[in-house]
Amino acid sequence: MKLEIVHQRTGKQILNLFDVHPKSTIADIKKEYFRQKPQCYPSRQQFKTDPKGRPLKDEQLLETLEIKNSKLYFKDLGPQIGWKTVISISHNAKYAVFLIEYAGPFFLYPIFYLRPGLIYGEGAASKPYDLAVQLALIGWTIHYGKRLLETLFIHRFSHATMPIGNLAKNCSYYWGFAAFIAYFVNHPLYTSPKYGTNQIYGAFAGFLLMEYGNLVIHCLLRDLRPPGTKERKIPYSNSNPMSILQNFVSCPNYTYEVGTWFFFSVMTQCLAVVIFMFLGLYQMTVWAIGKHRNYKREFKNYPRRKAILPFII
């Protein structure tokens, strides 16, 4: 069969592919496109059967698609970067996206904890540290250390790459808020929470519980997808009590993440953390609603659940 590859936005012909086997996959088409257009490697290619339709998956067979007039619509996603590894020796370069994003806050926060004179003025480091400030450093290190380890050993990404432009945006967000929060929490004039040690220890315990719940869900999601595959299944709770939340919302990992920052804000009683929490809640709600919608579309027997907040959203 013959395929005409046209530009998704303009409809202009890009190239023709001849003698394409009906049992070829979209991944095969991407490889052939890359052979003829070496500047556009497979991970930056996107194909659709309709300009306004859904992107085609790599494993889809041509013979199963409703291709009109033998046309596939192409979109260049732009330079892509990988999720984990840094390989800078070819146009297929992959960068440590999450590692870069999370390593910034992990190493940046302790700098503020040391209260360098350049930031806080001379003698700031000699001022006493409040209990909340000390536990905030421990909690922050646990959170971002956990994220780094999860990226390396737990997460299995459905997409190997992401647009390179997202790296600067994501780093600006995580690194910027790390500095914003760290500056105020570690400030020599920081005021201890209103209700003292009860508030601090209670919130820190809640923080650790949310961190554990988030880890449990990430492990549960990892076990749903065999290594090296893009297989998707309906997630259900397992024997761990912290996974029960999975039966009430589609994205309990986001729920626990929001809970983490809620307790961190209670423990530190810092406005910067509250702002970070609400911005995170908004963004994760958008992601959760999208994932919830995809689950319902893909699985006809998907159970009744909310997206991120039980009984609410």
mmCIF file of N, CA and C in Angstrom, residues 139-211:
data_model
loop_
_atom_site.group_PDB
_atom_site.id
_atom_site.type_symbol
_atom_site.label_atom_id
_atom_site.label_comp_id
_atom_site.label_asym_id
_atom_site.label_seq_id
_atom_site.Cartn_x
_atom_site.Cartn_y
_atom_site.Cartn_z
ATOM 1 N N GLY A 139 12.580 16.601 56.383
ATOM 2 C CA GLY A 139 11.446 16.252 55.533
ATOM 3 C C GLY A 139 11.710 16.565 54.074
ATOM 4 N N TRP A 140 12.274 17.728 53.803
ATOM 5 C CA TRP A 140 12.583 18.129 52.428
ATOM 6 C C TRP A 140 13.566 17.150 51.787
ATOM 7 N N THR A 141 14.594 16.777 52.545
ATOM 8 C CA THR A 141 15.598 15.845 52.030
ATOM 9 C C THR A 141 14.981 14.484 51.757
ATOM 10 N N ILE A 142 14.110 14.026 52.649
ATOM 11 C CA ILE A 142 13.421 12.754 52.442
ATOM 12 C C ILE A 142 12.576 12.815 51.175
ATOM 13 N N HIS A 143 11.830 13.901 51.004
ATOM 14 C CA HIS A 143 10.909 14.012 49.872
ATOM 15 C C HIS A 143 11.644 13.972 48.538
ATOM 16 N N TYR A 144 12.637 14.824 48.396
ATOM 17 C CA TYR A 144 13.315 14.889 47.097
ATOM 18 C C TYR A 144 14.322 13.762 46.911
ATOM 19 N N GLY A 145 14.878 13.235 48.002
ATOM 20 C CA GLY A 145 15.694 12.039 47.890
ATOM 21 C C GLY A 145 14.856 10.866 47.417
ATOM 22 N N LYS A 146 13.657 10.758 47.951
ATOM 23 C CA LYS A 146 12.720 9.713 47.527
ATOM 24 C C LYS A 146 12.374 9.868 46.047
ATOM 25 N N ARG A 147 12.128 11.086 45.616
ATOM 26 C CA ARG A 147 11.795 11.321 44.204
ATOM 27 C C ARG A 147 12.939 10.901 43.279
ATOM 28 N N LEU A 148 14.154 11.215 43.677
ATOM 29 C CA LEU A 148 15.306 10.831 42.862
ATOM 30 C C LEU A 148 15.433 9.314 42.766
ATOM 31 N N LEU A 149 15.275 8.628 43.884
ATOM 32 C CA LEU A 149 15.390 7.170 43.899
ATOM 33 C C LEU A 149 14.242 6.518 43.129
ATOM 34 N N GLU A 150 13.041 7.084 43.243
ATOM 35 C CA GLU A 150 11.905 6.547 42.495
ATOM 36 C C GLU A 150 12.124 6.691 40.996
ATOM 37 N N THR A 151 12.687 7.809 40.585
ATOM 38 C CA THR A 151 12.959 8.020 39.166
ATOM 39 C C THR A 151 13.932 6.978 38.642
ATOM 40 N N LEU A 152 14.916 6.635 39.444
ATOM 41 C CA LEU A 152 15.932 5.676 39.022
ATOM 42 C C LEU A 152 15.453 4.231 39.080
ATOM 43 N N PHE A 153 14.655 3.886 40.083
ATOM 44 C CA PHE A 153 14.388 2.474 40.341
ATOM 45 C C PHE A 153 12.920 2.046 40.306
ATOM 46 N N ILE A 154 11.988 2.977 40.302
ATOM 47 C CA ILE A 154 10.581 2.583 40.403
ATOM 48 C C ILE A 154 9.755 2.995 39.195
ATOM 49 N N HIS A 155 9.816 4.255 38.808
ATOM 50 C CA HIS A 155 8.934 4.746 37.750
ATOM 51 C C HIS A 155 9.188 4.038 36.423
ATOM 52 N N ARG A 156 8.079 3.718 35.738
ATOM 53 C CA ARG A 156 8.129 3.195 34.375
ATOM 54 C C ARG A 156 7.281 4.111 33.517
ATOM 55 N N PHE A 157 7.936 4.837 32.634
ATOM 56 C CA PHE A 157 7.252 5.870 31.877
ATOM 57 C C PHE A 157 6.664 5.309 30.595
ATOM 58 N N SER A 158 5.435 5.736 30.288
ATOM 59 C CA SER A 158 4.780 5.291 29.061
ATOM 60 C C SER A 158 5.397 5.943 27.839
ATOM 61 N N HIS A 159 5.992 7.132 28.019
ATOM 62 C CA HIS A 159 6.681 7.821 26.931
ATOM 63 C C HIS A 159 8.150 7.950 27.312
ATOM 64 N N ALA A 160 9.028 7.573 26.389
ATOM 65 C CA ALA A 160 10.457 7.586 26.688
ATOM 66 C C ALA A 160 11.017 8.996 26.753
ATOM 67 N N THR A 161 10.327 9.947 26.117
ATOM 68 C CA THR A 161 10.863 11.297 26.027
ATOM 69 C C THR A 161 9.796 12.330 26.323
ATOM 70 N N MET A 162 10.234 13.592 26.405
ATOM 71 C CA MET A 162 9.333 14.722 26.541
ATOM 72 C C MET A 162 9.952 15.901 25.802
ATOM 73 N N PRO A 163 9.161 16.911 25.419
ATOM 74 C CA PRO A 163 9.724 18.071 24.717
ATOM 75 C C PRO A 163 10.817 18.743 25.536
ATOM 76 N N ILE A 164 11.911 19.085 24.859
ATOM 77 C CA ILE A 164 13.062 19.650 25.560
ATOM 78 C C ILE A 164 12.728 20.991 26.205
ATOM 79 N N GLY A 165 11.751 21.703 25.625
ATOM 80 C CA GLY A 165 11.359 22.984 26.195
ATOM 81 C C GLY A 165 10.785 22.870 27.586
ATOM 82 N N ASN A 166 10.270 21.677 27.921
ATOM 83 C CA ASN A 166 9.689 21.480 29.252
ATOM 84 C C ASN A 166 10.745 21.479 30.356
ATOM 85 N N LEU A 167 11.992 21.178 29.980
ATOM 86 C CA LEU A 167 13.037 21.085 31.000
ATOM 87 C C LEU A 167 13.253 22.424 31.693
ATOM 88 N N ALA A 168 13.398 23.489 30.896
ATOM 89 C CA ALA A 168 13.613 24.818 31.475
ATOM 90 C C ALA A 168 12.414 25.243 32.308
ATOM 91 N N LYS A 169 11.212 24.957 31.804
ATOM 92 C CA LYS A 169 10.000 25.335 32.531
ATOM 93 C C LYS A 169 9.900 24.594 33.857
ATOM 94 N N ASN A 170 10.119 23.280 33.826
ATOM 95 C CA ASN A 170 10.001 22.484 35.041
ATOM 96 C C ASN A 170 11.089 22.824 36.056
ATOM 97 N N CYS A 171 12.308 23.036 35.560
ATOM 98 C CA CYS A 171 13.395 23.392 36.472
ATOM 99 C C CYS A 171 13.148 24.755 37.109
ATOM 100 N N SER A 172 12.615 25.682 36.322
ATOM 101 C CA SER A 172 12.305 27.005 36.878
ATOM 102 C C SER A 172 11.299 26.884 38.008
ATOM 103 N N TYR A 173 10.312 26.007 37.811
ATOM 104 C CA TYR A 173 9.264 25.821 38.823
ATOM 105 C C TYR A 173 9.840 25.195 40.095
ATOM 106 N N TYR A 174 10.493 24.042 39.955
ATOM 107 C CA TYR A 174 10.984 23.319 41.130
ATOM 108 C C TYR A 174 12.145 24.048 41.811
ATOM 109 N N TRP A 175 13.078 24.531 41.039
ATOM 110 C CA TRP A 175 14.235 25.212 41.623
ATOM 111 C C TRP A 175 13.817 26.551 42.223
ATOM 112 N N GLY A 176 12.943 27.263 41.505
ATOM 113 C CA GLY A 176 12.493 28.565 41.992
ATOM 114 C C GLY A 176 11.751 28.459 43.306
ATOM 115 N N PHE A 177 10.827 27.490 43.398
ATOM 116 C CA PHE A 177 10.078 27.329 44.645
ATOM 117 C C PHE A 177 10.963 26.779 45.759
ATOM 118 N N ALA A 178 11.955 25.975 45.405
ATOM 119 C CA ALA A 178 12.883 25.484 46.427
ATOM 120 C C ALA A 178 13.589 26.660 47.098
ATOM 121 N N ALA A 179 14.053 27.601 46.287
ATOM 122 C CA ALA A 179 14.729 28.778 46.838
ATOM 123 C C ALA A 179 13.754 29.670 47.602
ATOM 124 N N PHE A 180 12.553 29.827 47.054
ATOM 125 C CA PHE A 180 11.527 30.671 47.671
ATOM 126 C C PHE A 180 11.157 30.154 49.061
ATOM 127 N N ILE A 181 10.883 28.854 49.136
ATOM 128 C CA ILE A 181 10.500 28.238 50.411
ATOM 129 C C ILE A 181 11.679 28.213 51.381
ATOM 130 N N ALA A 182 12.836 27.782 50.873
ATOM 131 C CA ALA A 182 14.010 27.650 51.741
ATOM 132 C C ALA A 182 14.418 28.990 52.345
ATOM 133 N N TYR A 183 14.276 30.055 51.576
ATOM 134 C CA TYR A 183 14.678 31.373 52.071
ATOM 135 C C TYR A 183 13.895 31.750 53.325
ATOM 136 N N PHE A 184 12.592 31.543 53.300
ATOM 137 C CA PHE A 184 11.759 31.972 54.427
ATOM 138 C C PHE A 184 11.793 30.988 55.593
ATOM 139 N N VAL A 185 11.781 29.692 55.301
ATOM 140 C CA VAL A 185 11.792 28.712 56.391
ATOM 141 C C VAL A 185 13.106 28.774 57.166
ATOM 142 N N ASN A 186 14.208 29.009 56.474
ATOM 143 C CA ASN A 186 15.519 29.008 57.126
ATOM 144 C C ASN A 186 15.991 30.398 57.553
ATOM 145 N N HIS A 187 15.144 31.377 57.406
ATOM 146 C CA HIS A 187 15.522 32.749 57.749
ATOM 147 C C HIS A 187 15.797 32.875 59.257
ATOM 148 N N PRO A 188 16.813 33.626 59.645
ATOM 149 C CA PRO A 188 17.119 33.804 61.080
ATOM 150 C C PRO A 188 15.953 34.388 61.871
ATOM 151 N N LEU A 189 15.053 35.108 61.197
ATOM 152 C CA LEU A 189 13.908 35.714 61.882
ATOM 153 C C LEU A 189 12.657 34.837 61.810
ATOM 154 N N TYR A 190 12.839 33.592 61.373
ATOM 155 C CA TYR A 190 11.702 32.663 61.276
ATOM 156 C C TYR A 190 11.001 32.536 62.630
ATOM 157 N N THR A 191 9.665 32.556 62.596
ATOM 158 C CA THR A 191 8.860 32.447 63.815
ATOM 159 C C THR A 191 8.317 31.035 63.964
ATOM 160 N N SER A 192 8.482 30.459 65.124
ATOM 161 C CA SER A 192 8.017 29.095 65.380
ATOM 162 C C SER A 192 6.494 29.003 65.254
ATOM 163 N N PRO A 193 5.957 27.856 64.812
ATOM 164 C CA PRO A 193 4.507 27.680 64.688
ATOM 165 C C PRO A 193 3.766 28.000 65.981
ATOM 166 N N LYS A 194 2.546 28.453 65.829
ATOM 167 C CA LYS A 194 1.741 28.967 66.943
ATOM 168 C C LYS A 194 1.570 27.968 68.072
ATOM 169 N N TYR A 195 1.320 26.697 67.729
ATOM 170 C CA TYR A 195 1.009 25.708 68.765
ATOM 171 C C TYR A 195 2.221 24.859 69.160
ATOM 172 N N GLY A 196 3.404 25.333 68.846
ATOM 173 C CA GLY A 196 4.624 24.732 69.354
ATOM 174 C C GLY A 196 4.906 23.315 68.894
ATOM 175 N N THR A 197 5.498 22.538 69.821
ATOM 176 C CA THR A 197 5.970 21.199 69.457
ATOM 177 C C THR A 197 4.842 20.254 69.075
ATOM 178 N N ASN A 198 3.656 20.409 69.654
ATOM 179 C CA ASN A 198 2.536 19.541 69.280
ATOM 180 C C ASN A 198 2.204 19.706 67.796
ATOM 181 N N GLN A 199 2.165 20.939 67.339
ATOM 182 C CA GLN A 199 1.888 21.213 65.929
ATOM 183 C C GLN A 199 3.021 20.690 65.046
ATOM 184 N N ILE A 200 4.243 20.904 65.480
ATOM 185 C CA ILE A 200 5.402 20.515 64.672
ATOM 186 C C ILE A 200 5.508 19.001 64.543
ATOM 187 N N TYR A 201 5.478 18.301 65.682
ATOM 188 C CA TYR A 201 5.631 16.846 65.642
ATOM 189 C C TYR A 201 4.420 16.174 64.988
ATOM 190 N N GLY A 202 3.224 16.686 65.277
ATOM 191 C CA GLY A 202 2.021 16.107 64.681
ATOM 192 C C GLY A 202 2.028 16.240 63.170
ATOM 193 N N ALA A 203 2.392 17.431 62.677
ATOM 194 C CA ALA A 203 2.430 17.654 61.235
ATOM 195 C C ALA A 203 3.552 16.853 60.581
ATOM 196 N N PHE A 204 4.675 16.713 61.278
ATOM 197 C CA PHE A 204 5.784 15.936 60.714
ATOM 198 C C PHE A 204 5.396 14.464 60.588
ATOM 199 N N ALA A 205 4.656 13.956 61.574
ATOM 200 C CA ALA A 205 4.169 12.573 61.492
ATOM 201 C C ALA A 205 3.227 12.414 60.301
ATOM 202 N N GLY A 206 2.333 13.395 60.109
ATOM 203 C CA GLY A 206 1.439 13.357 58.953
ATOM 204 C C GLY A 206 2.210 13.425 57.651
ATOM 205 N N PHE A 207 3.252 14.236 57.610
ATOM 206 C CA PHE A 207 4.111 14.353 56.433
ATOM 207 C C PHE A 207 4.722 13.002 56.076
ATOM 208 N N LEU A 208 5.288 12.322 57.072
ATOM 209 C CA LEU A 208 5.913 11.021 56.822
ATOM 210 C C LEU A 208 4.893 9.991 56.354
ATOM 211 N N LEU A 209 3.686 10.037 56.915
ATOM 212 C CA LEU A 209 2.635 9.108 56.509
ATOM 213 C C LEU A 209 2.260 9.329 55.044
ATOM 214 N N MET A 210 2.144 10.589 54.624
ATOM 215 C CA MET A 210 1.819 10.904 53.233
ATOM 216 C C MET A 210 2.940 10.466 52.287
ATOM 217 N N GLU A 211 4.176 10.641 52.720
ATOM 218 C CA GLU A 211 5.311 10.209 51.906
ATOM 219 C C GLU A 211 5.274 8.695 51.703
#
